[in-house]
PDB file of C-alpha atoms in Angstrom:
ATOM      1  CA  UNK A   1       4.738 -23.611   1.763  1.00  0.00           C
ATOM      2  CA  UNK A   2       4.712 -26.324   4.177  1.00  0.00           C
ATOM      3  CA  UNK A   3       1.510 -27.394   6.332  1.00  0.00           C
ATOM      4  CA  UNK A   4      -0.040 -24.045   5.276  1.00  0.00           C
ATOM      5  CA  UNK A   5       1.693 -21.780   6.993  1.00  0.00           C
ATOM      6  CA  UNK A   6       3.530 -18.882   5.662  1.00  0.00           C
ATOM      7  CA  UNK A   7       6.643 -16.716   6.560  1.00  0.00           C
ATOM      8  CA  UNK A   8       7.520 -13.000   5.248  1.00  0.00           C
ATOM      9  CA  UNK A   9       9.152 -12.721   2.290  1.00  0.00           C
ATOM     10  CA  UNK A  10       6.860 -15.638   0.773  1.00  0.00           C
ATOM     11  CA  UNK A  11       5.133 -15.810  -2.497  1.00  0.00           C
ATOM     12  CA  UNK A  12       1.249 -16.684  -1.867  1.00  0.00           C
ATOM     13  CA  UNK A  13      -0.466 -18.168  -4.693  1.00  0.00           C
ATOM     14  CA  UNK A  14      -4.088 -19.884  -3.823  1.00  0.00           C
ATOM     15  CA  UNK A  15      -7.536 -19.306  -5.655  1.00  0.00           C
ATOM     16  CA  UNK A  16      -6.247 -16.905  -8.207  1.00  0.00           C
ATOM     17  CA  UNK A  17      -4.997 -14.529  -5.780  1.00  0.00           C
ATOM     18  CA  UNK A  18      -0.553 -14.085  -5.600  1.00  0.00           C
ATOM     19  CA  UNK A  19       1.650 -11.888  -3.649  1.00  0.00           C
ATOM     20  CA  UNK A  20       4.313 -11.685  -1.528  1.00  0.00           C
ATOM     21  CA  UNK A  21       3.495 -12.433   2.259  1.00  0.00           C
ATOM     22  CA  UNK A  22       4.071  -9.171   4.268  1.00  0.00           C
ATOM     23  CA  UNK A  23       2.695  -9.414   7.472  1.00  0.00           C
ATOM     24  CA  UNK A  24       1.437 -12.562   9.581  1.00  0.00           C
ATOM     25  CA  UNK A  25      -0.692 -13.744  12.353  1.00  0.00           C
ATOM     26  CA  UNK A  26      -2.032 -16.769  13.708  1.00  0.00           C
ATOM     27  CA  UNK A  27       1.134 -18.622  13.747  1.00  0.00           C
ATOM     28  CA  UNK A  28       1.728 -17.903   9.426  1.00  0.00           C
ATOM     29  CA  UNK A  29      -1.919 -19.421   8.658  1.00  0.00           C
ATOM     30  CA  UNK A  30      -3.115 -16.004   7.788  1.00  0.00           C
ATOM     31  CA  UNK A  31      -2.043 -12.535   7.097  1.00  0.00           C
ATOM     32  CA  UNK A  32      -1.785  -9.727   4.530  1.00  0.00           C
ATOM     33  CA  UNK A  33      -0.089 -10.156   0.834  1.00  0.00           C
ATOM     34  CA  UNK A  34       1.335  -7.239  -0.925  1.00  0.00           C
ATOM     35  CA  UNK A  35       1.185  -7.136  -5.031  1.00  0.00           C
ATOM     36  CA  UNK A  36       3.643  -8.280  -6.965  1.00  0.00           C
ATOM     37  CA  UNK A  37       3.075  -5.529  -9.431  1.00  0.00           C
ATOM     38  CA  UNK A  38       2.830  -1.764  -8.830  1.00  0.00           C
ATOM     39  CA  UNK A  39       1.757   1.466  -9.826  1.00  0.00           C
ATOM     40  CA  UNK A  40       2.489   5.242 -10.261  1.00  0.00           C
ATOM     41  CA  UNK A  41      -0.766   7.290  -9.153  1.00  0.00           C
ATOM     42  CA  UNK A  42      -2.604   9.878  -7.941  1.00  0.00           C
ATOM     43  CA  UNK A  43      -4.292   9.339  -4.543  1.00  0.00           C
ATOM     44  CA  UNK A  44      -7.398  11.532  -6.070  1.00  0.00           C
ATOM     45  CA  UNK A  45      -7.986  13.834  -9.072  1.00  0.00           C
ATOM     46  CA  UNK A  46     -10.746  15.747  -7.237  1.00  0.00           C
ATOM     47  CA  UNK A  47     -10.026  20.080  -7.860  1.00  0.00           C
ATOM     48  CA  UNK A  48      -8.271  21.702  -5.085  1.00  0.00           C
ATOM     49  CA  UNK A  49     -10.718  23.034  -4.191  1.00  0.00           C
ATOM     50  CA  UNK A  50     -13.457  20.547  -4.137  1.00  0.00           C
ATOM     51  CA  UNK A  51     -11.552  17.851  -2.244  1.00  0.00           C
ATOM     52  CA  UNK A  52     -13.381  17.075   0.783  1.00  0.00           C
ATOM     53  CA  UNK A  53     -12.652  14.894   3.913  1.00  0.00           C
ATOM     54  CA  UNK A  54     -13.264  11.159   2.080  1.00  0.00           C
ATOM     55  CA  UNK A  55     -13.273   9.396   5.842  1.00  0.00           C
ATOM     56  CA  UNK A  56      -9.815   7.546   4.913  1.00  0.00           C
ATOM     57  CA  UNK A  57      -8.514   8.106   8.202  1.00  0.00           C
ATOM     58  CA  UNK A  58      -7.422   4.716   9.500  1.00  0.00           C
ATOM     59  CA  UNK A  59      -3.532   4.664  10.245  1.00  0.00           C
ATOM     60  CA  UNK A  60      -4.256   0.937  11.251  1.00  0.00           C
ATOM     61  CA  UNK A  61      -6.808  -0.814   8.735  1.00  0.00           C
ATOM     62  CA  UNK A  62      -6.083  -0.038   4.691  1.00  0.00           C
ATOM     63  CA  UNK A  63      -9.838  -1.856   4.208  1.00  0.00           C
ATOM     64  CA  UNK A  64     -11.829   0.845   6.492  1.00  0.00           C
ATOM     65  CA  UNK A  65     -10.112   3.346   4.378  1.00  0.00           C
ATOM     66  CA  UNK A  66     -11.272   1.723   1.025  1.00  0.00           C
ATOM     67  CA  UNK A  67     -14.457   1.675   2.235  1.00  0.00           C
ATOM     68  CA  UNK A  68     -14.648   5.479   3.269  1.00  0.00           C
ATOM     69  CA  UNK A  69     -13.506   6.077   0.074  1.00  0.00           C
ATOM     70  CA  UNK A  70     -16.383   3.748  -1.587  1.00  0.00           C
ATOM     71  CA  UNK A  71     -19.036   5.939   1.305  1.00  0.00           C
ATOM     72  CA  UNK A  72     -17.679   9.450   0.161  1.00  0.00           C
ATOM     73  CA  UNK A  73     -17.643   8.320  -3.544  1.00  0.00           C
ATOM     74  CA  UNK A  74     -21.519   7.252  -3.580  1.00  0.00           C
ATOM     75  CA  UNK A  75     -22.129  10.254  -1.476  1.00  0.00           C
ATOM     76  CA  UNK A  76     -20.452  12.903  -3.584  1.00  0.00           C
ATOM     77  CA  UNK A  77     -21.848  10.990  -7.007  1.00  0.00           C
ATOM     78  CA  UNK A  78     -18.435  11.078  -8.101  1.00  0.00           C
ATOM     79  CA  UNK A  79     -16.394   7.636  -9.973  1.00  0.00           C
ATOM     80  CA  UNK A  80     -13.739   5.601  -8.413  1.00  0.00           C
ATOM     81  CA  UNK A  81     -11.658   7.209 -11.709  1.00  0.00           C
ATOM     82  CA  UNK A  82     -11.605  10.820  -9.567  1.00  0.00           C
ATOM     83  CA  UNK A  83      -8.994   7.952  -7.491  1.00  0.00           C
ATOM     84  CA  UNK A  84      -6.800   6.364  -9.515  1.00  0.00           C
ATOM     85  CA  UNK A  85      -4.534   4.774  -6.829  1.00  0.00           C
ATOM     86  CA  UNK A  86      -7.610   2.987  -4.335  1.00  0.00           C
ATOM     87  CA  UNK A  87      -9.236   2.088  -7.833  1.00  0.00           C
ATOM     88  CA  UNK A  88      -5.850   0.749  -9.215  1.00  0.00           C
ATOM     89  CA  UNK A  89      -6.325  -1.742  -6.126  1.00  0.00           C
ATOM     90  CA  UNK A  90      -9.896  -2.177  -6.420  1.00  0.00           C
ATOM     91  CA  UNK A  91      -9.514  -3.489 -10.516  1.00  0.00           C
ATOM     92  CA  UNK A  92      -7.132  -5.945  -8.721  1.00  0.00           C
ATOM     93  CA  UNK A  93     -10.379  -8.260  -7.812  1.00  0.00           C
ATOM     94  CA  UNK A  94     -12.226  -8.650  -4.640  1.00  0.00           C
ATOM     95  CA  UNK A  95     -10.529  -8.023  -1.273  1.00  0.00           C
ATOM     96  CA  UNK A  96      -7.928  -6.078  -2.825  1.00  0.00           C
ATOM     97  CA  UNK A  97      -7.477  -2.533  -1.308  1.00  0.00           C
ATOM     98  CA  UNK A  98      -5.050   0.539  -0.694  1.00  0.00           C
ATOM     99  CA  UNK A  99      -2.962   0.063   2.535  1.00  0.00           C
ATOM    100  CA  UNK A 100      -3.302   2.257   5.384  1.00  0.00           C
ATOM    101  CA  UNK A 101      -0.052   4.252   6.697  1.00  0.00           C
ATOM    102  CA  UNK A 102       0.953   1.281   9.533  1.00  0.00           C
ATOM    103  CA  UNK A 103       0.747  -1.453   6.849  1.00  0.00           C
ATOM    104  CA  UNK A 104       3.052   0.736   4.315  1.00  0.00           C
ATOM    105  CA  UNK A 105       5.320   0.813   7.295  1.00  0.00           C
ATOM    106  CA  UNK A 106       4.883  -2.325   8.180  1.00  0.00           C
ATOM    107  CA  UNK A 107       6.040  -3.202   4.080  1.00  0.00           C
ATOM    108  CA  UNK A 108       8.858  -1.088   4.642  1.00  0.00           C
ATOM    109  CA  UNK A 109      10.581  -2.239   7.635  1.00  0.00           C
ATOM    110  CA  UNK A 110      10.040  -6.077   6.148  1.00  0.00           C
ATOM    111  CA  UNK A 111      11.808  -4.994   3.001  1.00  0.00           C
ATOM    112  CA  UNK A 112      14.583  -3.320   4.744  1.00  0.00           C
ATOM    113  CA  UNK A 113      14.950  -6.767   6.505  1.00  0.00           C
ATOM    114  CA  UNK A 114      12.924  -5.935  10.029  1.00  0.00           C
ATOM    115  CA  UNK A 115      14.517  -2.968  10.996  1.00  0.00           C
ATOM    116  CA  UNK A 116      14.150   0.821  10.022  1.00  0.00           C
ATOM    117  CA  UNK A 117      17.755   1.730  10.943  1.00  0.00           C
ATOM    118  CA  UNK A 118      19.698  -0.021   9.007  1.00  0.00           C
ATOM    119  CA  UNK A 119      18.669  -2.087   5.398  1.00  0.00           C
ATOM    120  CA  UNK A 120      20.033  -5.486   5.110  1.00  0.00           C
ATOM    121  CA  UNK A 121      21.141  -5.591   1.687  1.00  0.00           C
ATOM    122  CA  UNK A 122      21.187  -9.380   1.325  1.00  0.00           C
ATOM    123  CA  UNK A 123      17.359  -9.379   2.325  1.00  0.00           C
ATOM    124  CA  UNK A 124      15.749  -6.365   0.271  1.00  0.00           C
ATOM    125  CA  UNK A 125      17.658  -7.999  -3.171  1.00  0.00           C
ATOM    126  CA  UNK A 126      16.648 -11.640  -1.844  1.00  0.00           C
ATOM    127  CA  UNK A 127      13.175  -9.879  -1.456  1.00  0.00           C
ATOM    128  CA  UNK A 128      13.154  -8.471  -5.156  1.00  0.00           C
ATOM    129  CA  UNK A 129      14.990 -11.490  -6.550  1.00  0.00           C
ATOM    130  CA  UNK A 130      11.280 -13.185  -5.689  1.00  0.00           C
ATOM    131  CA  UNK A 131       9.182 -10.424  -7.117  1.00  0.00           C
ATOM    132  CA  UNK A 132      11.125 -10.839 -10.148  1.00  0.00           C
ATOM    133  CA  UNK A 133      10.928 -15.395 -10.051  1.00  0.00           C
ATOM    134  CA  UNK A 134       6.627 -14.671 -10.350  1.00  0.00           C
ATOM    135  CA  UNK A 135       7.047 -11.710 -12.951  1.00  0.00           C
ATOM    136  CA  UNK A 136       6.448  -9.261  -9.903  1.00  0.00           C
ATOM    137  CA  UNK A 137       8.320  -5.257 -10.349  1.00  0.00           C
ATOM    138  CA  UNK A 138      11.191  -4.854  -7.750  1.00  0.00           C
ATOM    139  CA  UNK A 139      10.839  -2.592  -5.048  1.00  0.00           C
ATOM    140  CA  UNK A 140      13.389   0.164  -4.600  1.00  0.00           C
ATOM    141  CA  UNK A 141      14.852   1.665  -1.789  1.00  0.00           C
ATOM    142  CA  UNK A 142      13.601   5.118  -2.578  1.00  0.00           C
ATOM    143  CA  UNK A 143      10.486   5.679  -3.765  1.00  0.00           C
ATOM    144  CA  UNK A 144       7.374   6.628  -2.201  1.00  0.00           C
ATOM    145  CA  UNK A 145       4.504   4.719  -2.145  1.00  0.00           C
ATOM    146  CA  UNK A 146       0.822   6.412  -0.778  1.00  0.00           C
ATOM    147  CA  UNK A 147      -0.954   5.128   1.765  1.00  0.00           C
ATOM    148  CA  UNK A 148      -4.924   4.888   2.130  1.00  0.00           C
ATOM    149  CA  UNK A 149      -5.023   7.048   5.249  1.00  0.00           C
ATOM    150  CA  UNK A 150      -5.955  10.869   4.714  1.00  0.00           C
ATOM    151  CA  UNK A 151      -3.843  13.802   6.562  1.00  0.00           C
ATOM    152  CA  UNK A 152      -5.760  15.426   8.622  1.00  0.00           C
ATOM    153  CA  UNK A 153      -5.554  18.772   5.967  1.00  0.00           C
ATOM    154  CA  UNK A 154      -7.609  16.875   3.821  1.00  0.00           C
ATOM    155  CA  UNK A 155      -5.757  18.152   0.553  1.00  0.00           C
ATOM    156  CA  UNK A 156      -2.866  15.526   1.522  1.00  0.00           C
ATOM    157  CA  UNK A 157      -2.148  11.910   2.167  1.00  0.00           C
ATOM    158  CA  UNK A 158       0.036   9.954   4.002  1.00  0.00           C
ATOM    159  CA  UNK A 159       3.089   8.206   2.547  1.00  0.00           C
ATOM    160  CA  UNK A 160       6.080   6.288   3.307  1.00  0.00           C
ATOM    161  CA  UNK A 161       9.327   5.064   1.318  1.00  0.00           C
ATOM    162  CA  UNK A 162      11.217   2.250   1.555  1.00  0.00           C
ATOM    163  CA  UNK A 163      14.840   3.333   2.843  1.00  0.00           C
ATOM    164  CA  UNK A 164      16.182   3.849   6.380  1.00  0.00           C
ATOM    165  CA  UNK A 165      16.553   7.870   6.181  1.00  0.00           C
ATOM    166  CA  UNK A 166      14.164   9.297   8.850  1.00  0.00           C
ATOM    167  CA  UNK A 167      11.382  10.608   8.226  1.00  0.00           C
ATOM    168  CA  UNK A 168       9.977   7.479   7.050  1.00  0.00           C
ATOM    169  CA  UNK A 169       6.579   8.642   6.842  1.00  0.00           C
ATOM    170  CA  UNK A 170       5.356  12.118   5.281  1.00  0.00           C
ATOM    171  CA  UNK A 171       2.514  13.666   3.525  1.00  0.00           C
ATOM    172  CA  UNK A 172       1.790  14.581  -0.152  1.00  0.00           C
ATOM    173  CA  UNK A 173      -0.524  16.382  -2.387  1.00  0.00           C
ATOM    174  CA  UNK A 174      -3.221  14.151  -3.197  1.00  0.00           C
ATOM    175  CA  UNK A 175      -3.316  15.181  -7.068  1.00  0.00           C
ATOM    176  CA  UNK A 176       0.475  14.207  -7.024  1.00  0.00           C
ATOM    177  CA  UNK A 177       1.755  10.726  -8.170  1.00  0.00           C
ATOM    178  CA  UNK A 178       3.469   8.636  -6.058  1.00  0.00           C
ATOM    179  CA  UNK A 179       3.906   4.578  -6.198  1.00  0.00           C
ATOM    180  CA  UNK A 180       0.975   2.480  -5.255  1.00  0.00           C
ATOM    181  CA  UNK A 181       0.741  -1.441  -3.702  1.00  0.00           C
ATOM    182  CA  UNK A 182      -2.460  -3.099  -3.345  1.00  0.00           C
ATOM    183  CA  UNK A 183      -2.746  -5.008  -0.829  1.00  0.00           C
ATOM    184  CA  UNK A 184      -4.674  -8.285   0.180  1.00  0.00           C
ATOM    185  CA  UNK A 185      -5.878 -10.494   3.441  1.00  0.00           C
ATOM    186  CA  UNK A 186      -5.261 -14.026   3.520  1.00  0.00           C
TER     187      UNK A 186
END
């Protein structure tokens, strides 16, 4: 990484913290990193018909929603275990968090090479070839990985996969299991 700066597609690896650059500001300096690892999860293991509305409702900031999620937990007296994918994130370290619905897009359409009509083959196996160089899981074209950001029937969750088949975004059951990034600000 020269001067600092970063481009997409880049492994980030400073102060203990590594993942693959997925979105950028500030001319590269800063940005978001996605995990090189990932997870299969529920988005909550509350009952049916105790779920309530957690407050997750940020299509734009995946660190609002974590926090929502950390308000509603204190409030309810439940344990970050009744969430296995935001606490998946949160045993990542500090900063870590669930991604909201626009960052999962934003993953996708970087993976699939910039665009969400067609995939650029070269890119998305360049783009797993590095996940695999740090030890990282490949991604794959189509699974479905949950966002932070509630539906507005709070029983479901937003979601998004990684191929170029519309819809690209949908909702699922909360209690069901779905593939889970963490995500991180740089």
């Amino acid at each position: 990484v020269k001067d600092d700066t970063y481009s997409i597609g880049d492994i980030y690896s400073k102060d203990g913290i590594m993942g693959v650059v997925v979105l950028l500001n500030d001319g590269g300096r800063h940005g978001v990193i996605m995990s090189i690892d990932e997870a299969c999860l529920a988005w909550s293991e509350e009952r049916t018909k105790m779920m309530g509305e957690t407050g997750a409702t940020s299509y734009t900031d995946g660190e609002a929603n974590m926090q929502a999620i950390e308000r509603y937990i204190a409030e309810k007296g439940l344990s970050w275990e009744m969430f296995p994918a935001f606490e998946w994130c949160r045993a990542k370290g500090e900063g870590w968090y669930l991604p909201s619905l626009n960052e999962i897009w934003s993953m996708g359409t970087m993976y699939l090479g910039g665009t969400r009509v067609a995939a650029n083959r070269r890119l998305r196996n360049d783009f797993n070839d590095t996940l695999e160089s740090v030890g990282g899981k490949p991604m794959h074209n189509m699974m479905y990985y949950y966002s932070s950001t509630e539906d507005k029937d709070k029983r479901y969750a937003h979601h998004s996969h990684m191929n170029t088949e519309a819809p690209h975004t949908g909702t699922e059951f909360k209690g069901e299991k779905l593939f889970v990034r963490a995500f991180h600000k740089f």
